[in-house]
Amino acid sequence: MGKLRFLLIIFAVWLGCGPAMAERRVALVIGNSAYKSVARLTNPANDATLVGSMFKKAGFDAVDIKLDLNVAEMRRALRDFGDKTKDAEVAVIYYAGHGIELDGTNYLIPTDATLERDSDVLDETIALDRALFAVDPAKKLRLIILDACRDNPFAKTMKRTIASRAIGRGLAKIEPTSPNTMIAFAAKAGSTASDGDSKNSPFAAALVERLPTPGLDLGKAFRFVRDDVLKNTGNKQEPYVYGSLGGDDVPLVVAKPVATGPQANPDEAVRRDYELALQIGTREVWTAFLAKYADGFYASLAKGQLNRIAAEETRAAAVEKARLAEEEKTRLASDRAKKAEQDKAAAAAKAAEDARLAAEKAKQVEEAKAAAAEQRRKDAEAAVAKALADKQAAEKALADKIANDKAASEQAAKQATEKAQRDGDQGEQKVAAVAPTQSAPSLSPQETAKLVQSELRRVGCLTGAADGDWNAASQRSLTLFNQHAGTMYDTKLASFDVLDAIKSKQGRVCPLVCDRGFRADGDACVKITCRAGYRVNSDNECEKVQDKKPVATREDAKPRDDERKKSEASSSRPQATGQLICNSAGCRPVKPGCRVVPYQQFKHGSVSTGQPQEECN
């Protein structure tokens, strides 16, 4: 039975991997910059590296990136790539470098070519037909992308062995003979392409922007590339695609199926274990829980439960100690022991009672903390459940929209076909013109933004609502995700790549940031409470409140100023000096503004002294 079960598991895994293995995609990328006979090209090596990385990120099974190949190396690379395309569904060749058209045939130029005469083209270059031969074995899609339409310096110096031989400007138009084959030129046949002013050519930059879009048909993707290049070159360069595909969409990157059923919460197992431990509630169970889940939201809750148990144990020990101390005090009193022993027992009983009261208070504090943590847990789980329900509802609405649009498309195609048959037109061209299958619609920007916002909320990077409005707050949350997840996604756009990257994270990514006056406790912020006489400072710590010294205010100083002004005003007026002047008639106060001076008179050369006199101003 054991062997049979093992074989069944292997068979199931093989069946599950079957679809992924069936879609084998291979790519050959060549960039020639270091030409020996003409000036070096700046961008082809950079473009080849960029496009090769794009194919790798798109999940291609084999991507060969070759730089600066001579003629022998190019032949060998095409031969080896042809061997890989034999068992592939999709084969792509990208070439960046110089190309030339001779008598209507296109050639790719290796780095060691000299091309002194037009006949050297046949010996020193690689015909484009050789590249078509290499991709021909692919079963579903054959794609060749040529960024080789530059202004060719070889054509200017090449000698003509026949004066009438045509050497065109750019590359010549080509019509593939194999089905499901596309050849994309960086510029329309007979025109040249620009390298641009940046590190990469406008054509390569547009390719890596458009081709990897999941579910986007190649025909539409190249139309987007055309629009981008025209816009970036001021309508001077127009990419062109030769060949055609069938009625079904052929994306370079297949869109991932949208999950419509209920999805498992990654914290579900932790939550179940926590609730089971909560029902048992012993120290041993919580210790075992923390040994299994050392950190996270539920680990913080478990530590709070352990603190509550420790407080209860401390309280019970204090109660027992207080009881024993009281019994000892009573025994000594009944035995009429010495007063010193009774006093000592009474002091011990009082200390034990104080410890019991303190332990009782500590227990109440820990129980309150545990109750508050449990309430936060329930609130957090309710919020997660609501976010998950909103996400599933959005995904279900998207799936229903895709299904409805597809059904409407099929119905329209069926009606068009029936109408063509009723009209008696059996021509294949007319039927093909009216009955192509429309591509399945993709998410609208609002729907995509809402899904990304829901995932950002789940990993702790977004605190706002998932409303589909990709505003500044949402961009800041994606910036936080980039910082803590080590990614470099464009914060201005909510894309499928961003959604997949966030979904791959199982737990919290962004750390919890609390406002001033709050501290992090698990996945929630709790208010910091300081004891009397203390307050929360700018560092979120409790500091003692400093006593303020009395400071004189303007109101306190005003009465003193008024009194000083009155005093100065009164001192300027004449006042009584407080002196008395006496004569034979008696004494009287000196008049205001006057003063007493001694009387002196010079008479016959001598000084005679009389009564003091009153001198006024």
Coordinates of C-alpha atoms in Angstrom, one line a residue, residues 59-587:
G59 CA 9.7 32.8 -17.4
F60 CA 11.4 31.5 -20.6
D61 CA 12.9 28.1 -20.2
A62 CA 16.1 29.0 -22.0
V63 CA 17.5 32.4 -22.8
D64 CA 20.9 32.7 -24.6
I65 CA 22.4 36.2 -24.6
K66 CA 25.3 36.6 -27.0
L67 CA 27.3 39.9 -27.4
D68 CA 29.7 41.0 -30.1
L69 CA 29.8 37.8 -32.3
N70 CA 31.9 37.4 -35.4
V71 CA 30.5 35.5 -38.4
A72 CA 31.6 32.0 -37.1
E73 CA 30.2 32.6 -33.7
M74 CA 26.8 33.8 -35.2
R75 CA 26.5 30.7 -37.3
R76 CA 27.3 28.5 -34.3
A77 CA 24.8 30.4 -32.1
L78 CA 22.0 29.9 -34.7
R79 CA 22.8 26.3 -35.2
D80 CA 22.7 25.5 -31.4
F81 CA 19.5 27.5 -31.0
G82 CA 17.9 25.5 -33.8
D83 CA 18.5 22.4 -31.7
K84 CA 16.6 23.9 -28.8
T85 CA 13.6 24.9 -30.9
K86 CA 12.8 21.4 -31.9
D87 CA 10.9 20.6 -28.7
A88 CA 9.6 24.2 -28.1
E89 CA 6.3 25.8 -28.6
V90 CA 7.6 29.4 -28.7
A91 CA 10.9 30.4 -30.3
V92 CA 12.2 34.1 -30.3
I93 CA 15.3 35.6 -31.8
Y94 CA 16.2 39.2 -31.0
Y95 CA 19.1 40.9 -33.0
A96 CA 20.5 44.4 -32.4
G97 CA 23.3 45.7 -34.5
H98 CA 24.0 46.5 -38.2
G99 CA 21.9 45.0 -41.0
I100 CA 22.0 45.4 -44.8
E101 CA 19.7 44.8 -47.7
L102 CA 21.2 43.6 -51.0
D103 CA 19.0 42.9 -54.0
G104 CA 15.9 42.6 -51.8
T105 CA 17.5 40.1 -49.3
N106 CA 18.2 41.1 -45.7
Y107 CA 21.5 40.2 -44.0
L108 CA 22.8 40.5 -40.4
I109 CA 26.3 41.9 -40.1
P110 CA 28.8 40.3 -37.6
T111 CA 31.4 42.4 -35.9
D112 CA 34.4 41.1 -38.0
A113 CA 32.8 42.0 -41.4
T114 CA 34.7 44.4 -43.7
L115 CA 32.4 44.5 -46.7
E116 CA 34.8 46.2 -49.1
R117 CA 32.7 45.0 -52.1
D118 CA 29.1 44.1 -52.5
S119 CA 29.9 40.5 -53.2
D120 CA 31.5 40.2 -49.7
V121 CA 28.0 40.4 -48.2
L122 CA 27.4 36.7 -49.2
D123 CA 30.6 35.6 -47.5
E124 CA 30.9 37.8 -44.4
T125 CA 27.2 38.2 -43.2
I126 CA 24.3 36.0 -42.1
A127 CA 21.2 35.9 -44.2
L128 CA 17.9 36.6 -42.3
D129 CA 16.6 33.4 -43.9
R130 CA 19.1 31.5 -41.6
A131 CA 17.4 33.0 -38.6
L132 CA 14.0 32.0 -39.9
F133 CA 15.3 28.4 -40.5
A134 CA 16.5 28.3 -36.8
V135 CA 13.0 29.2 -35.4
D136 CA 11.0 27.1 -37.9
P137 CA 10.7 24.0 -35.7
A138 CA 8.7 25.8 -33.0
K139 CA 5.1 24.5 -32.9
K140 CA 3.1 27.5 -31.8
L141 CA 4.9 30.8 -32.4
R142 CA 8.0 31.9 -34.4
L143 CA 9.1 35.5 -33.7
I144 CA 12.1 37.4 -35.0
I145 CA 12.7 41.0 -33.7
L146 CA 15.3 43.1 -35.7
D147 CA 16.7 46.3 -34.2
A148 CA 19.0 46.5 -37.2
C149 CA 17.6 49.3 -39.4
R150 CA 20.3 51.8 -38.5
D151 CA 22.0 54.0 -41.1
N152 CA 24.6 51.5 -42.4
P153 CA 28.2 52.9 -42.8
F154 CA 29.2 49.8 -44.8
A155 CA 26.9 50.8 -47.7
K156 CA 28.6 54.2 -48.1
T157 CA 32.1 52.8 -48.7
M158 CA 31.2 49.5 -50.4
K159 CA 32.4 49.0 -54.0
R160 CA 29.8 47.8 -56.5
T161 CA 30.8 44.9 -58.8
I162 CA 27.7 45.6 -60.8
A163 CA 26.6 49.2 -61.1
S164 CA 22.9 48.4 -61.2
R165 CA 23.0 46.3 -58.0
A166 CA 20.6 47.7 -55.5
I167 CA 21.7 48.3 -51.9
G168 CA 18.8 49.7 -50.0
R169 CA 18.4 52.1 -47.1
G170 CA 17.5 50.1 -44.0
L171 CA 16.0 46.6 -44.5
A172 CA 13.8 45.2 -47.2
K173 CA 10.2 44.1 -46.8
I174 CA 9.7 40.4 -46.1
E175 CA 6.7 38.1 -46.1
P176 CA 7.2 34.9 -44.0
T177 CA 6.0 31.7 -45.7
S178 CA 5.6 29.7 -42.5
P179 CA 2.3 30.1 -40.5
N180 CA 2.3 31.7 -37.1
T181 CA 5.5 33.6 -37.9
M182 CA 6.1 37.3 -37.2
I183 CA 9.1 39.5 -38.0
A184 CA 9.2 42.9 -36.3
F185 CA 11.4 45.7 -37.6
A186 CA 12.5 48.6 -35.5
A187 CA 11.6 50.8 -38.5
K188 CA 9.4 50.3 -41.6
A189 CA 11.2 48.7 -44.6
G190 CA 13.3 51.2 -46.5
S191 CA 13.7 53.6 -43.5
T192 CA 16.3 53.8 -40.7
A193 CA 16.0 53.6 -36.9
S194 CA 17.4 55.8 -34.3
D195 CA 19.6 54.8 -31.4
G196 CA 18.1 57.6 -29.3
D197 CA 19.9 59.7 -26.6
S198 CA 19.6 57.3 -23.7
K199 CA 21.2 54.0 -22.8
N200 CA 18.7 52.0 -24.8
S201 CA 17.1 52.5 -28.2
P202 CA 13.5 53.7 -28.3
F203 CA 12.5 50.4 -29.9
A204 CA 14.1 48.2 -27.2
A205 CA 12.7 50.4 -24.4
A206 CA 9.2 50.0 -25.8
L207 CA 9.6 46.2 -26.3
V208 CA 10.5 45.6 -22.6
E209 CA 7.6 47.8 -21.5
R210 CA 4.9 46.1 -23.6
L211 CA 5.8 42.5 -24.5
P212 CA 5.8 41.1 -20.9
T213 CA 2.3 42.2 -20.1
P214 CA 0.5 39.0 -19.0
G215 CA -2.3 38.0 -21.4
L216 CA -1.6 40.7 -23.9
D217 CA -1.8 39.4 -27.5
L218 CA 1.5 39.9 -29.5
G219 CA -0.3 41.7 -32.3
K220 CA -1.7 44.3 -29.9
A221 CA 1.6 44.5 -28.0
F222 CA 3.5 45.4 -31.2
R223 CA 0.9 48.0 -32.0
F224 CA 1.5 49.6 -28.5
V225 CA 5.3 49.4 -29.3
R226 CA 4.6 51.3 -32.6
D227 CA 2.7 54.0 -30.8
D228 CA 5.4 54.4 -28.1
V229 CA 8.3 54.7 -30.6
L230 CA 6.4 57.2 -32.8
K231 CA 5.7 59.3 -29.7
N232 CA 9.3 59.2 -28.4
T233 CA 10.9 59.9 -31.8
G234 CA 8.5 62.7 -32.9
N235 CA 6.9 60.5 -35.5
K236 CA 10.3 60.0 -37.3
Q237 CA 10.5 56.2 -36.6
E238 CA 7.7 53.7 -37.2
P239 CA 8.2 50.1 -36.2
Y240 CA 6.5 47.6 -38.5
V241 CA 5.5 43.9 -38.2
Y242 CA 5.4 41.4 -41.1
G243 CA 3.6 38.1 -41.0
S244 CA 0.4 37.2 -39.1
L245 CA -1.0 35.0 -36.4
G246 CA -4.3 33.1 -36.2
G247 CA -7.6 34.1 -34.6
D248 CA -6.6 33.1 -31.0
D249 CA -4.7 35.5 -28.8
V250 CA -1.0 34.6 -28.6
P251 CA 0.6 36.4 -25.6
L252 CA 4.3 36.2 -24.9
V253 CA 3.4 35.9 -21.1
V254 CA 0.3 33.9 -20.3
A255 CA -1.9 35.6 -17.7
K256 CA -2.2 33.8 -14.4
P257 CA -5.7 32.4 -13.7
V258 CA -7.7 34.5 -11.3
A259 CA -8.6 32.6 -8.1
T260 CA -12.3 32.9 -7.5
G261 CA -12.8 30.4 -4.6
P262 CA -12.0 31.0 -0.9
Q263 CA -8.3 31.4 -0.2
A264 CA -6.5 30.2 2.9
N265 CA -5.4 32.7 5.4
P266 CA -1.6 32.2 6.1
D267 CA -2.3 32.9 9.8
E268 CA -5.2 30.5 10.1
A269 CA -3.1 27.7 11.6
V270 CA -1.5 30.0 14.1
R271 CA -5.0 31.4 15.1
R272 CA -6.3 27.9 15.6
D273 CA -3.4 26.9 17.9
Y274 CA -3.8 30.2 19.8
E275 CA -7.5 29.6 20.4
L276 CA -6.8 26.1 21.6
A277 CA -4.1 27.3 24.0
L278 CA -6.5 30.0 25.2
Q279 CA -9.1 27.3 26.1
I280 CA -6.5 25.3 28.2
G281 CA -4.8 28.4 29.6
T282 CA -1.9 26.8 31.5
R283 CA 1.7 27.9 31.7
E284 CA 2.9 24.8 30.0
V285 CA 0.6 25.2 27.0
W286 CA 1.6 28.9 26.4
T287 CA 5.3 28.0 26.7
A288 CA 4.8 25.3 24.1
F289 CA 3.0 27.8 21.8
L290 CA 5.8 30.3 22.1
A291 CA 8.3 27.6 21.3
K292 CA 6.5 26.9 18.1
Y293 CA 5.6 30.6 17.2
A294 CA 8.4 32.7 18.6
D295 CA 7.3 36.0 17.1
G296 CA 4.4 37.7 15.5
F297 CA 1.0 39.0 16.5
Y298 CA -0.2 35.9 18.3
A299 CA 3.2 35.4 20.0
S300 CA 2.7 38.8 21.6
L301 CA -0.7 37.8 22.8
A302 CA 0.7 34.6 24.2
K303 CA 3.3 36.5 26.2
G304 CA 0.6 38.6 27.6
Q305 CA -1.2 35.5 28.8
L306 CA 2.0 34.2 30.4
N307 CA 2.3 37.6 32.2
R308 CA -1.3 37.2 33.5
I309 CA -0.5 33.7 34.8
A310 CA 2.7 34.9 36.5
A311 CA 0.7 37.7 38.2
E312 CA -1.8 35.2 39.4
E313 CA 0.9 32.9 40.8
T314 CA 2.5 35.8 42.5
R315 CA -0.8 36.9 44.1
A316 CA -1.5 33.4 45.3
A317 CA 1.9 33.1 46.9
A318 CA 1.4 36.5 48.6
V319 CA -2.0 35.5 49.9
E320 CA -0.5 32.3 51.4
K321 CA 2.4 34.3 53.0
A322 CA 0.0 36.8 54.5
R323 CA -2.1 34.0 56.0
L324 CA 0.9 32.3 57.6
A325 CA 2.1 35.7 59.0
E326 CA -1.3 36.4 60.5
E327 CA -1.4 33.0 62.1
E328 CA 2.0 33.4 63.6
K329 CA 1.0 36.8 65.0
T330 CA -2.1 35.3 66.6
R331 CA -0.2 32.3 68.0
L332 CA 2.4 34.6 69.7
A333 CA -0.4 36.7 71.2
S334 CA -2.2 33.7 72.6
D335 CA 1.0 32.3 74.0
R336 CA 1.7 35.6 75.6
A337 CA 5.1 35.8 74.1
K338 CA 7.5 38.6 74.6
K339 CA 6.5 42.0 73.3
A340 CA 9.4 42.2 71.0
E341 CA 8.5 38.9 69.3
Q342 CA 4.9 40.0 69.0
D343 CA 5.9 43.3 67.5
K344 CA 8.2 41.5 65.0
A345 CA 5.4 39.2 64.0
A346 CA 3.0 42.1 63.6
A347 CA 5.4 43.9 61.3
A348 CA 5.9 40.7 59.3
A349 CA 2.1 40.3 59.0
K350 CA 1.7 43.9 57.9
A351 CA 4.5 43.6 55.2
A352 CA 2.9 40.3 54.0
E353 CA -0.5 42.0 53.7
D354 CA 1.0 45.0 51.8
A355 CA 2.7 42.5 49.4
R356 CA -0.7 40.7 49.0
L357 CA -2.4 44.0 48.1
A358 CA 0.3 44.9 45.6
A359 CA 0.1 41.4 44.0
E360 CA -3.6 41.7 43.8
K361 CA -3.3 45.1 42.0
A362 CA -0.6 43.7 39.6
K363 CA -2.9 40.8 38.8
Q364 CA -5.8 43.1 38.0
V365 CA -3.5 45.2 35.7
E366 CA -2.3 42.1 33.8
E367 CA -5.8 40.8 33.4
A368 CA -6.9 44.2 32.0
K369 CA -4.0 44.1 29.6
A370 CA -4.9 40.5 28.5
A371 CA -8.5 41.5 28.0
A372 CA -7.5 44.5 25.9
A373 CA -5.2 42.4 23.8
E374 CA -7.9 39.9 23.2
Q375 CA -10.3 42.6 22.1
R376 CA -7.6 43.9 19.7
R377 CA -7.1 40.4 18.4
K378 CA -10.8 40.0 17.7
D379 CA -10.9 43.4 16.0
A380 CA -7.8 42.6 13.9
E381 CA -9.2 39.2 12.8
A382 CA -12.5 40.9 11.9
A383 CA -10.6 43.5 9.8
V384 CA -8.6 40.7 8.0
A385 CA -11.7 38.7 7.4
K386 CA -13.4 41.8 5.9
A387 CA -10.4 42.6 3.7
L388 CA -10.3 39.0 2.5
A389 CA -14.0 39.0 1.7
D390 CA -13.6 42.3 -0.2
K391 CA -10.7 40.9 -2.1
Q392 CA -12.6 37.7 -3.0
A393 CA -15.6 39.7 -4.0
A394 CA -13.4 41.8 -6.4
E395 CA -11.8 38.8 -7.9
K396 CA -15.1 37.1 -8.4
A397 CA -16.5 40.2 -10.0
L398 CA -13.5 40.2 -12.3
A399 CA -13.9 36.6 -13.2
D400 CA -17.6 37.1 -13.9
K401 CA -16.8 40.1 -16.1
I402 CA -14.2 38.1 -18.1
A403 CA -16.7 35.2 -18.5
N404 CA -19.5 37.5 -19.6
D405 CA -17.3 39.4 -22.1
K406 CA -16.0 36.2 -23.5
A407 CA -19.5 34.8 -23.9
A408 CA -20.6 38.0 -25.5
S409 CA -17.6 37.8 -27.9
E410 CA -18.3 34.2 -28.8
Q411 CA -22.0 35.0 -29.3
A412 CA -21.2 38.0 -31.6
A413 CA -18.7 35.9 -33.6
K414 CA -21.3 33.1 -33.9
Q415 CA -24.0 35.6 -35.1
A416 CA -21.6 37.1 -37.6
T417 CA -20.7 33.7 -39.0
E418 CA -24.4 32.7 -39.3
K419 CA -25.1 36.0 -41.1
A420 CA -22.3 35.4 -43.6
Q421 CA -23.6 31.9 -44.3
R422 CA -27.2 33.2 -44.8
D423 CA -25.9 35.8 -47.2
G424 CA -24.4 33.0 -49.2
D425 CA -20.8 34.3 -48.9
Q426 CA -18.7 31.3 -48.4
G427 CA -15.4 33.2 -48.9
E428 CA -12.8 32.5 -46.3
Q429 CA -11.5 36.1 -46.3
K430 CA -14.9 37.5 -45.3
V431 CA -15.5 35.0 -42.6
A432 CA -12.1 35.6 -41.2
A433 CA -12.6 39.3 -41.3
V434 CA -15.8 39.3 -39.2
A435 CA -15.2 36.4 -36.8
P436 CA -11.8 36.9 -35.1
T437 CA -11.9 36.0 -31.4
Q438 CA -11.6 39.1 -29.2
S439 CA -9.0 39.1 -26.5
A440 CA -10.1 38.5 -23.0
P441 CA -10.4 41.8 -21.1
S442 CA -7.9 42.6 -18.5
L443 CA -8.5 44.4 -15.1
S444 CA -9.3 48.0 -15.2
P445 CA -6.8 50.3 -13.4
Q446 CA -9.3 50.8 -10.5
E447 CA -9.8 47.1 -10.0
T448 CA -6.1 46.4 -10.2
A449 CA -5.4 49.2 -7.7
K450 CA -8.0 47.9 -5.3
L451 CA -6.5 44.4 -5.3
V452 CA -3.0 45.8 -4.7
Q453 CA -4.3 48.0 -1.9
S454 CA -5.9 45.0 -0.2
E455 CA -2.6 43.1 -0.3
L456 CA -0.7 46.1 1.0
R457 CA -3.1 46.3 3.9
R458 CA -2.5 42.6 4.6
V459 CA 1.3 43.0 4.8
G460 CA 1.0 46.1 7.0
C461 CA 2.1 48.8 4.5
L462 CA -1.3 50.5 4.0
T463 CA -3.6 51.8 6.8
G464 CA -6.2 53.4 4.5
A465 CA -9.1 51.7 2.8
A466 CA -8.8 49.6 -0.4
D467 CA -11.0 51.9 -2.5
G468 CA -9.3 51.6 -5.9
D469 CA -8.0 55.2 -5.8
W470 CA -4.2 55.0 -6.4
N471 CA -3.5 58.2 -4.6
A472 CA -0.4 59.6 -2.8
A473 CA -1.1 57.5 0.3
S474 CA -1.1 54.3 -1.8
Q475 CA 2.1 55.3 -3.5
R476 CA 3.7 55.9 -0.2
S477 CA 2.6 52.4 1.0
L478 CA 4.2 50.8 -2.1
T479 CA 7.4 52.8 -1.4
L480 CA 7.4 51.3 2.1
F481 CA 6.9 47.8 0.6
N482 CA 9.9 48.4 -1.8
Q483 CA 12.1 49.5 1.1
H484 CA 11.3 46.5 3.4
A485 CA 10.9 43.8 0.7
G486 CA 13.9 44.8 -1.3
T487 CA 11.9 45.5 -4.5
M488 CA 12.1 48.4 -7.0
Y489 CA 8.6 48.6 -8.4
D490 CA 7.2 51.9 -9.9
T491 CA 5.1 53.5 -7.2
K492 CA 3.0 55.5 -9.7
L493 CA 1.4 52.3 -11.1
A494 CA -0.6 49.5 -9.5
S495 CA 0.4 46.5 -11.8
F496 CA 0.0 42.7 -11.8
D497 CA 3.8 42.3 -11.1
V498 CA 3.3 44.4 -7.9
L499 CA 0.3 42.3 -7.0
D500 CA 2.1 39.0 -7.4
A501 CA 5.1 40.3 -5.4
I502 CA 3.0 41.3 -2.5
K503 CA 1.0 38.0 -2.6
S504 CA 4.2 36.1 -2.3
K505 CA 4.8 37.6 1.2
Q506 CA 3.1 35.5 3.9
G507 CA 3.3 37.8 6.9
R508 CA 3.8 41.5 7.8
V509 CA 6.4 43.3 5.7
C510 CA 6.3 46.9 6.8
P511 CA 7.0 47.5 10.6
L512 CA 4.2 48.9 12.7
V513 CA 4.6 52.7 13.2
C514 CA 2.7 54.4 16.0
D515 CA 1.9 58.0 16.6
R516 CA 3.4 60.1 19.4
G517 CA 2.0 58.9 22.7
F518 CA 1.4 55.3 21.5
R519 CA 3.7 52.2 21.4
A520 CA 3.7 49.0 19.3
D521 CA 2.2 46.0 21.0
G522 CA 2.1 43.1 18.5
D523 CA 0.2 44.3 15.5
A524 CA -1.6 47.2 17.3
C525 CA -0.7 50.5 18.8
V526 CA -1.5 51.1 22.5
K527 CA -1.6 54.4 24.4
I528 CA 1.4 55.0 26.7
T529 CA 0.2 55.7 30.2
C530 CA 2.6 57.5 32.6
R531 CA 2.2 57.6 36.4
A532 CA 1.2 60.7 38.3
G533 CA 3.7 63.5 37.9
Y534 CA 5.1 62.2 34.6
R535 CA 4.3 62.9 31.0
V536 CA 5.2 61.5 27.5
N537 CA 8.1 63.4 25.9
S538 CA 9.1 63.7 22.3
D539 CA 10.9 60.3 22.4
N540 CA 7.8 58.5 23.5
E541 CA 9.2 58.0 27.0
C542 CA 7.8 59.0 30.4
E543 CA 9.6 61.9 32.0
K544 CA 9.0 63.8 35.2
V545 CA 7.1 67.1 34.9
Q546 CA 9.3 70.0 36.0
D547 CA 7.9 72.5 38.5
K548 CA 7.4 75.8 36.8
K549 CA 8.9 78.9 38.5
P550 CA 6.7 82.0 38.8
V551 CA 7.3 84.5 36.0
A552 CA 6.1 88.0 36.2
T553 CA 3.5 88.7 33.5
R554 CA 2.7 92.0 31.9
E555 CA -0.5 92.2 34.0
D556 CA 1.6 91.9 37.2
A557 CA 4.0 94.6 36.1
K558 CA 1.4 97.1 35.0
P559 CA 0.4 98.3 38.5
R560 CA 4.0 98.8 39.4
D561 CA 4.6 100.9 36.2
D562 CA 1.6 103.1 36.9
E563 CA 2.8 103.7 40.5
R564 CA 6.3 104.6 39.3
K565 CA 4.9 107.0 36.7
K566 CA 2.7 108.7 39.4
S567 CA 5.8 109.0 41.7
E568 CA 7.9 110.6 38.9
A569 CA 5.1 113.0 38.0
S570 CA 4.6 114.1 41.6
S571 CA 8.3 114.6 42.2
S572 CA 8.6 117.2 39.4
R573 CA 6.1 119.5 41.2
P574 CA 7.4 121.9 44.1
Q575 CA 6.9 120.3 47.4
A576 CA 7.4 121.3 51.0
T577 CA 11.0 120.6 52.1
G578 CA 10.0 119.8 55.7
Q579 CA 12.2 122.7 57.1
L580 CA 11.2 125.3 59.7
I581 CA 12.3 129.0 59.8
C582 CA 12.2 130.8 63.1
N583 CA 12.5 134.5 64.0
S584 CA 11.3 136.8 66.8
A585 CA 7.7 136.1 65.8
G586 CA 8.0 132.4 66.1
C587 CA 8.6 129.4 63.8

